[in-house]
């Protein structure tokens, strides 16, 4: 996917400012359209990344098939309904079949899907599917806890509500004991 046209986005943001009753020529707003274009391009860069390039062969042989857990992965995304941020933490667990993924790569996979317009449920599933596909794991579990500014700043204004979503694949889905182990380890 090609890079978004910065000038065109800036023009659109300028029109948006006018429509919202602002004066885009006043000092504080002069560079705002350009800044928003740059910022939105960054926040959606996941569209222009792919799994293969992100993982970049960082798979390592491992004799064991214990559960690997990475938790407290910071996550920032934009909800696709309001284009407002949601943010929180992600935990990933998987049981390898002899191949483990470099730790930083798990965080990169999270970012690749988070830096798009998302709903939390799909984000959770996409991360789980990607880890499964990359590692050929026996099972994968992903849990995301996030706060949504579209709920906190507007609408119902529930300041402290947090949404939790999970996706489980393979043995994490079929084996109750494995799932329980995962859930207790990420607490
Ligand atoms: Zn929303």
PDB file of N, CA, C and O and ligand atoms in Angstrom, residues 78-86 118-119 148-151 154, ligand 1:
ATOM      1  N   UNK A  78      -6.736   3.112  17.290  1.00  0.00           N
ATOM      2  CA  UNK A  78      -7.839   4.042  17.028  1.00  0.00           C
ATOM      3  C   UNK A  78      -9.088   3.232  16.731  1.00  0.00           C
ATOM      4  O   UNK A  78      -9.047   2.306  15.910  1.00  0.00           O
ATOM      5  N   UNK A  79     -10.194   3.583  17.385  1.00  0.00           N
ATOM      6  CA  UNK A  79     -11.419   2.844  17.107  1.00  0.00           C
ATOM      7  C   UNK A  79     -11.958   3.256  15.739  1.00  0.00           C
ATOM      8  O   UNK A  79     -11.890   4.418  15.348  1.00  0.00           O
ATOM      9  N   UNK A  80     -12.447   2.281  15.017  1.00  0.00           N
ATOM     10  CA  UNK A  80     -12.883   2.575  13.650  1.00  0.00           C
ATOM     11  C   UNK A  80     -14.233   3.279  13.608  1.00  0.00           C
ATOM     12  O   UNK A  80     -14.637   3.780  12.563  1.00  0.00           O
ATOM     13  N   UNK A  81     -14.940   3.324  14.717  1.00  0.00           N
ATOM     14  CA  UNK A  81     -16.247   3.982  14.711  1.00  0.00           C
ATOM     15  C   UNK A  81     -16.136   5.484  14.896  1.00  0.00           C
ATOM     16  O   UNK A  81     -16.954   6.231  14.376  1.00  0.00           O
ATOM     17  N   UNK A  82     -15.134   5.922  15.677  1.00  0.00           N
ATOM     18  CA  UNK A  82     -15.019   7.357  15.969  1.00  0.00           C
ATOM     19  C   UNK A  82     -13.644   7.918  15.648  1.00  0.00           C
ATOM     20  O   UNK A  82     -13.428   9.113  15.791  1.00  0.00           O
ATOM     21  N   UNK A  83     -12.723   7.059  15.264  1.00  0.00           N
ATOM     22  CA  UNK A  83     -11.336   7.458  15.072  1.00  0.00           C
ATOM     23  C   UNK A  83     -10.780   8.142  16.314  1.00  0.00           C
ATOM     24  O   UNK A  83     -10.043   9.125  16.236  1.00  0.00           O
ATOM     25  N   UNK A  84     -11.176   7.637  17.474  1.00  0.00           N
ATOM     26  CA  UNK A  84     -10.635   8.114  18.744  1.00  0.00           C
ATOM     27  C   UNK A  84      -9.786   6.986  19.331  1.00  0.00           C
ATOM     28  O   UNK A  84     -10.015   5.817  19.036  1.00  0.00           O
ATOM     29  N   UNK A  85      -8.809   7.348  20.151  1.00  0.00           N
ATOM     30  CA  UNK A  85      -7.900   6.319  20.655  1.00  0.00           C
ATOM     31  C   UNK A  85      -8.553   5.329  21.621  1.00  0.00           C
ATOM     32  O   UNK A  85      -9.471   5.686  22.355  1.00  0.00           O
ATOM     33  N   UNK A  86      -8.082   4.117  21.568  1.00  0.00           N
ATOM     34  CA  UNK A  86      -8.247   3.215  22.708  1.00  0.00           C
ATOM     35  C   UNK A  86      -6.861   2.669  23.029  1.00  0.00           C
ATOM     36  O   UNK A  86      -6.015   2.540  22.157  1.00  0.00           O
ATOM     37  N   UNK A 118      -9.439   0.144  14.166  1.00  0.00           N
ATOM     38  CA  UNK A 118      -9.732  -1.176  14.694  1.00  0.00           C
ATOM     39  C   UNK A 118     -10.985  -1.207  15.552  1.00  0.00           C
ATOM     40  O   UNK A 118     -11.484  -0.170  15.994  1.00  0.00           O
ATOM     41  N   UNK A 119     -11.459  -2.408  15.797  1.00  0.00           N
ATOM     42  CA  UNK A 119     -12.293  -2.662  16.959  1.00  0.00           C
ATOM     43  C   UNK A 119     -11.471  -3.649  17.804  1.00  0.00           C
ATOM     44  O   UNK A 119     -10.695  -4.436  17.259  1.00  0.00           O
ATOM     45  N   UNK A 148     -11.418   3.017  26.165  1.00  0.00           N
ATOM     46  CA  UNK A 148     -11.797   3.646  24.897  1.00  0.00           C
ATOM     47  C   UNK A 148     -12.192   5.105  25.121  1.00  0.00           C
ATOM     48  O   UNK A 148     -13.154   5.373  25.846  1.00  0.00           O
ATOM     49  N   UNK A 149     -11.455   6.010  24.501  1.00  0.00           N
ATOM     50  CA  UNK A 149     -11.775   7.432  24.686  1.00  0.00           C
ATOM     51  C   UNK A 149     -13.151   7.775  24.125  1.00  0.00           C
ATOM     52  O   UNK A 149     -13.790   8.696  24.604  1.00  0.00           O
ATOM     53  N   UNK A 150     -13.606   7.026  23.135  1.00  0.00           N
ATOM     54  CA  UNK A 150     -14.943   7.321  22.601  1.00  0.00           C
ATOM     55  C   UNK A 150     -16.023   7.051  23.645  1.00  0.00           C
ATOM     56  O   UNK A 150     -17.098   7.637  23.598  1.00  0.00           O
ATOM     57  N   UNK A 151     -15.725   6.183  24.606  1.00  0.00           N
ATOM     58  CA  UNK A 151     -16.664   5.965  25.711  1.00  0.00           C
ATOM     59  C   UNK A 151     -16.418   6.939  26.856  1.00  0.00           C
ATOM     60  O   UNK A 151     -17.327   7.363  27.548  1.00  0.00           O
ATOM     61  N   UNK A 154     -17.087  10.993  25.459  1.00  0.00           N
ATOM     62  CA  UNK A 154     -18.359  11.338  24.835  1.00  0.00           C
ATOM     63  C   UNK A 154     -19.366  10.248  25.165  1.00  0.00           C
ATOM     64  O   UNK A 154     -19.050   9.319  25.889  1.00  0.00           O
TER      65      UNK A 154
HETATM   66 ZN1  LIG B   1     -15.400   4.294  19.207  1.00  0.00          ZN
END
